[in-house]
PDB file of C-alpha atoms and ligand atoms in Angstrom:
ATOM      1  CA  MET E   1     -76.631  76.099-121.466  1.00 95.00           C
ATOM      2  CA  LYS E   2     -76.309  79.539-123.089  1.00 97.00           C
ATOM      3  CA  VAL E   3     -73.301  81.771-122.436  1.00 98.00           C
ATOM      4  CA  LEU E   4     -72.963  85.409-123.479  1.00 98.00           C
ATOM      5  CA  PHE E   5     -69.479  86.695-124.350  1.00 98.00           C
ATOM      6  CA  LEU E   6     -69.134  90.471-124.185  1.00 98.00           C
ATOM      7  CA  ASN E   7     -66.117  92.401-125.426  1.00 98.00           C
ATOM      8  CA  GLY E   8     -65.432  96.045-124.705  1.00 98.00           C
ATOM      9  CA  PRO E   9     -63.573  98.877-126.419  1.00 98.00           C
ATOM     10  CA  ASN E  10     -60.700  98.404-128.864  1.00 98.00           C
ATOM     11  CA  LEU E  11     -60.973  94.622-128.848  1.00 98.00           C
ATOM     12  CA  ASN E  12     -62.238  94.895-132.447  1.00 98.00           C
ATOM     13  CA  LEU E  13     -58.638  95.890-133.262  1.00 95.00           C
ATOM     14  CA  LEU E  14     -57.089  92.651-131.992  1.00 97.00           C
ATOM     15  CA  GLY E  15     -54.621  91.231-134.469  1.00 93.00           C
ATOM     16  CA  THR E  16     -53.028  94.589-135.218  1.00 91.00           C
ATOM     17  CA  ARG E  17     -53.389  96.321-131.835  1.00 91.00           C
ATOM     18  CA  GLN E  18     -50.164  96.201-129.787  1.00 90.00           C
ATOM     19  CA  PRO E  19     -49.363  92.620-130.891  1.00 93.00           C
ATOM     20  CA  GLU E  20     -46.448  92.498-128.425  1.00 91.00           C
ATOM     21  CA  ILE E  21     -49.109  92.547-125.677  1.00 92.00           C
ATOM     22  CA  TYR E  22     -52.208  91.066-127.263  1.00 93.00           C
ATOM     23  CA  GLY E  23     -50.734  88.783-129.930  1.00 91.00           C
ATOM     24  CA  HIS E  24     -51.713  88.478-133.593  1.00 92.00           C
ATOM     25  CA  THR E  25     -54.988  86.666-133.068  1.00 95.00           C
ATOM     26  CA  THR E  26     -58.059  88.603-134.191  1.00 97.00           C
ATOM     27  CA  LEU E  27     -61.321  88.710-132.270  1.00 98.00           C
ATOM     28  CA  ALA E  28     -62.915  86.689-135.090  1.00 98.00           C
ATOM     29  CA  ASP E  29     -60.203  84.007-134.605  1.00 97.00           C
ATOM     30  CA  ILE E  30     -60.914  83.967-130.869  1.00 98.00           C
ATOM     31  CA  GLU E  31     -64.647  83.680-131.502  1.00 98.00           C
ATOM     32  CA  ARG E  32     -64.021  80.719-133.831  1.00 98.00           C
ATOM     33  CA  ARG E  33     -61.922  78.944-131.188  1.00 98.00           C
ATOM     34  CA  VAL E  34     -64.485  79.610-128.461  1.00 98.00           C
ATOM     35  CA  ARG E  35     -67.268  78.308-130.734  1.00 98.00           C
ATOM     36  CA  GLU E  36     -65.327  75.098-131.416  1.00 98.00           C
ATOM     37  CA  ARG E  37     -64.864  74.481-127.692  1.00 98.00           C
ATOM     38  CA  ALA E  38     -68.473  75.420-126.965  1.00 98.00           C
ATOM     39  CA  HIS E  39     -69.614  72.882-129.539  1.00 97.00           C
ATOM     40  CA  THR E  40     -67.744  70.062-127.769  1.00 97.00           C
ATOM     41  CA  LEU E  41     -69.217  71.213-124.439  1.00 96.00           C
ATOM     42  CA  ASN E  42     -72.725  71.442-125.876  1.00 96.00           C
ATOM     43  CA  VAL E  43     -72.962  75.148-125.036  1.00 97.00           C
ATOM     44  CA  GLU E  44     -74.796  77.791-127.071  1.00 97.00           C
ATOM     45  CA  LEU E  45     -72.949  81.065-127.518  1.00 97.00           C
ATOM     46  CA  GLU E  46     -73.494  84.696-128.309  1.00 98.00           C
ATOM     47  CA  PHE E  47     -70.316  86.652-128.951  1.00 98.00           C
ATOM     48  CA  ARG E  48     -70.481  90.461-129.119  1.00 98.00           C
ATOM     49  CA  GLN E  49     -68.158  93.459-129.162  1.00 98.00           C
ATOM     50  CA  THR E  50     -68.831  97.155-128.676  1.00 98.00           C
ATOM     51  CA  ASN E  51     -66.811 100.260-128.017  1.00 98.00           C
ATOM     52  CA  GLY E  52     -69.663 101.757-125.993  1.00 98.00           C
ATOM     53  CA  GLU E  53     -69.995 101.564-122.232  1.00 98.00           C
ATOM     54  CA  GLY E  54     -73.780 102.055-122.377  1.00 98.00           C
ATOM     55  CA  GLN E  55     -74.133  99.234-124.905  1.00 98.00           C
ATOM     56  CA  LEU E  56     -72.331  96.856-122.538  1.00 98.00           C
ATOM     57  CA  VAL E  57     -74.694  97.929-119.733  1.00 98.00           C
ATOM     58  CA  ASP E  58     -77.727  97.329-121.994  1.00 98.00           C
ATOM     59  CA  TRP E  59     -76.466  93.883-123.049  1.00 98.00           C
ATOM     60  CA  LEU E  60     -75.899  92.928-119.404  1.00 98.00           C
ATOM     61  CA  HIS E  61     -79.492  93.950-118.604  1.00 98.00           C
ATOM     62  CA  GLU E  62     -80.820  91.914-121.518  1.00 97.00           C
ATOM     63  CA  ALA E  63     -78.848  88.814-120.485  1.00 97.00           C
ATOM     64  CA  ARG E  64     -81.262  88.080-117.670  1.00 95.00           C
ATOM     65  CA  GLY E  65     -83.567  85.199-118.530  1.00 94.00           C
ATOM     66  CA  GLN E  66     -81.682  84.463-121.761  1.00 97.00           C
ATOM     67  CA  PHE E  67     -78.275  83.262-120.611  1.00 97.00           C
ATOM     68  CA  GLN E  68     -76.943  81.263-117.672  1.00 96.00           C
ATOM     69  CA  ALA E  69     -73.615  83.097-117.470  1.00 97.00           C
ATOM     70  CA  VAL E  70     -71.701  86.026-118.959  1.00 98.00           C
ATOM     71  CA  VAL E  71     -67.999  86.028-119.820  1.00 98.00           C
ATOM     72  CA  LEU E  72     -66.858  89.639-119.948  1.00 98.00           C
ATOM     73  CA  ASN E  73     -63.716  91.282-121.277  1.00 98.00           C
ATOM     74  CA  ALA E  74     -64.629  94.841-120.358  1.00 98.00           C
ATOM     75  CA  ALA E  75     -61.219  96.057-121.650  1.00 98.00           C
ATOM     76  CA  ALA E  76     -60.463  99.609-120.465  1.00 98.00           C
ATOM     77  CA  TYR E  77     -63.889  99.964-118.773  1.00 98.00           C
ATOM     78  CA  THR E  78     -62.649  97.348-116.297  1.00 98.00           C
ATOM     79  CA  HIS E  79     -60.625 100.080-114.663  1.00 98.00           C
ATOM     80  CA  THR E  80     -63.093 102.959-114.876  1.00 98.00           C
ATOM     81  CA  SER E  81     -66.726 101.924-114.984  1.00 98.00           C
ATOM     82  CA  VAL E  82     -68.953 102.167-111.935  1.00 98.00           C
ATOM     83  CA  ALA E  83     -71.892 101.764-114.362  1.00 98.00           C
ATOM     84  CA  LEU E  84     -70.658  98.312-115.426  1.00 98.00           C
ATOM     85  CA  ARG E  85     -70.040  97.293-111.833  1.00 98.00           C
ATOM     86  CA  ASP E  86     -73.577  98.322-110.879  1.00 98.00           C
ATOM     87  CA  ALA E  87     -75.047  96.478-113.877  1.00 98.00           C
ATOM     88  CA  ILE E  88     -73.175  93.297-112.897  1.00 98.00           C
ATOM     89  CA  SER E  89     -74.336  93.668-109.277  1.00 98.00           C
ATOM     90  CA  ALA E  90     -77.943  94.018-110.425  1.00 97.00           C
ATOM     91  CA  LEU E  91     -77.784  91.097-112.843  1.00 96.00           C
ATOM     92  CA  GLY E  92     -78.175  88.070-110.615  1.00 93.00           C
ATOM     93  CA  LEU E  93     -76.190  85.956-113.101  1.00 96.00           C
ATOM     94  CA  PRO E  94     -72.599  84.809-112.741  1.00 97.00           C
ATOM     95  CA  VAL E  95     -70.219  87.073-114.637  1.00 98.00           C
ATOM     96  CA  ILE E  96     -66.664  85.875-115.280  1.00 98.00           C
ATOM     97  CA  GLU E  97     -64.109  88.631-115.816  1.00 98.00           C
ATOM     98  CA  ILE E  98     -61.469  87.820-118.422  1.00 98.00           C
ATOM     99  CA  HIS E  99     -58.449  89.568-119.929  1.00 98.00           C
ATOM    100  CA  LEU E 100     -55.955  88.508-122.551  1.00 97.00           C
ATOM    101  CA  SER E 101     -53.058  90.136-120.723  1.00 97.00           C
ATOM    102  CA  ASN E 102     -52.072  89.826-117.084  1.00 98.00           C
ATOM    103  CA  ILE E 103     -53.421  93.182-115.902  1.00 98.00           C
ATOM    104  CA  HIS E 104     -51.541  92.805-112.596  1.00 98.00           C
ATOM    105  CA  ALA E 105     -48.191  92.715-114.380  1.00 97.00           C
ATOM    106  CA  ARG E 106     -48.834  95.879-116.395  1.00 97.00           C
ATOM    107  CA  GLU E 107     -49.177  99.612-115.598  1.00 96.00           C
ATOM    108  CA  GLU E 108     -50.387 100.342-112.104  1.00 97.00           C
ATOM    109  CA  PHE E 109     -53.727 101.797-113.266  1.00 96.00           C
ATOM    110  CA  ARG E 110     -54.582  98.373-114.727  1.00 97.00           C
ATOM    111  CA  HIS E 111     -53.973  96.544-111.436  1.00 97.00           C
ATOM    112  CA  HIS E 112     -57.314  97.647-110.098  1.00 98.00           C
ATOM    113  CA  SER E 113     -60.503  96.227-111.552  1.00 98.00           C
ATOM    114  CA  LEU E 114     -63.696  98.009-110.523  1.00 98.00           C
ATOM    115  CA  ILE E 115     -65.698  94.960-111.559  1.00 98.00           C
ATOM    116  CA  ALA E 116     -63.637  92.166-109.935  1.00 98.00           C
ATOM    117  CA  ALA E 117     -65.446  92.248-106.596  1.00 98.00           C
ATOM    118  CA  VAL E 118     -68.857  91.720-108.228  1.00 98.00           C
ATOM    119  CA  CYS E 119     -67.719  89.015-110.679  1.00 98.00           C
ATOM    120  CA  ARG E 120     -67.535  85.320-109.792  1.00 98.00           C
ATOM    121  CA  GLY E 121     -63.858  85.264-110.604  1.00 98.00           C
ATOM    122  CA  GLN E 122     -61.153  86.670-112.814  1.00 98.00           C
ATOM    123  CA  ILE E 123     -59.064  84.969-115.520  1.00 98.00           C
ATOM    124  CA  CYS E 124     -56.199  86.961-117.018  1.00 98.00           C
ATOM    125  CA  GLY E 125     -52.866  86.530-118.681  1.00 97.00           C
ATOM    126  CA  PHE E 126     -53.511  83.506-120.904  1.00 97.00           C
ATOM    127  CA  GLY E 127     -53.970  85.344-124.205  1.00 96.00           C
ATOM    128  CA  ALA E 128     -56.764  83.945-126.369  1.00 96.00           C
ATOM    129  CA  ASN E 129     -56.950  80.954-124.010  1.00 97.00           C
ATOM    130  CA  SER E 130     -58.424  83.273-121.348  1.00 98.00           C
ATOM    131  CA  TYR E 131     -61.616  83.066-123.426  1.00 98.00           C
ATOM    132  CA  ILE E 132     -61.589  79.250-123.462  1.00 98.00           C
ATOM    133  CA  LEU E 133     -60.913  79.178-119.724  1.00 98.00           C
ATOM    134  CA  GLY E 134     -63.760  81.667-119.229  1.00 98.00           C
ATOM    135  CA  LEU E 135     -66.103  79.355-121.115  1.00 98.00           C
ATOM    136  CA  GLU E 136     -64.965  76.363-119.059  1.00 98.00           C
ATOM    137  CA  ALA E 137     -65.453  78.339-115.838  1.00 98.00           C
ATOM    138  CA  ALA E 138     -69.004  79.212-116.916  1.00 97.00           C
ATOM    139  CA  VAL E 139     -69.732  75.558-117.681  1.00 97.00           C
ATOM    140  CA  SER E 140     -68.297  74.398-114.349  1.00 96.00           C
ATOM    141  CA  LEU E 141     -70.483  76.891-112.480  1.00 92.00           C
ATOM    142  CA  ASN E 142     -73.527  75.547-114.274  1.00 83.00           C
ATOM    143  CA  ALA E 143     -72.544  71.962-113.465  1.00 76.00           C
ATOM    144  CA  LEU E 144     -72.241  72.843-109.788  1.00 66.00           C
ATOM    145  CA  ALA E 145     -75.531  74.757-109.689  1.00 62.00           C
TER     146      ALA E 145
HETATM  147  C1  DQA S   1     -57.569  93.972-121.551  1.00 72.67           C
HETATM  148  C2  DQA S   1     -56.726  94.675-120.486  1.00 72.67           C
HETATM  149  C3  DQA S   1     -57.187  96.106-120.276  1.00 72.67           C
HETATM  150  O1  DQA S   1     -56.378  96.749-119.303  1.00 72.67           O
HETATM  151  C4  DQA S   1     -57.090  96.887-121.565  1.00 72.67           C
HETATM  152  O2  DQA S   1     -57.613  98.193-121.403  1.00 72.67           O
HETATM  153  C5  DQA S   1     -57.728  96.198-122.715  1.00 72.67           C
HETATM  154  C6  DQA S   1     -57.592  94.749-122.851  1.00 72.67           C
HETATM  155  C7  DQA S   1     -57.038  92.553-121.872  1.00 72.67           C
HETATM  156  O3  DQA S   1     -57.801  91.769-122.427  1.00 72.67           O
HETATM  157  O4  DQA S   1     -55.877  92.244-121.596  1.00 72.67           O
HETATM  158  O5  DQA S   1     -58.271  96.842-123.616  1.00 72.67           O
HETATM  159  O6  DQA S   1     -58.888  93.829-121.056  1.00 72.67           O
END
């Protein structure tokens, strides 16, 4: 099985960005942990980050035929992007929405996810472990398929 991890804007700053919310773990640390878990689950991974909305849309388009599932931390675009929602709707692959923080316990504008309704499910609030849980969710979907 091949799983694509996509990370949106400002996640390249993890480690120093608002550590009281996001912790001290860098995105490279998270990638390393996800790769370790993926290895034990016999899953192949691609792990990418971009600050661009259009790049995320392009990567979602390209996922078709190459990956069995996408785990997506769309970061701030979660709350704003109709383009991402439409790309997920068009994809025909399961997309699992993840967040480090519990978006429902934060500012009101973060409570609403424009992508939630077109994703298979949402995992949020577990810090870096949200990524591991996202991987496990992707694997469980594949096992059920
Ligand atoms: C985030 C939550 C978003 O609201 C925020 O804009 C982010 C990170 C998270 O992982 O907790 O950039 O997606």
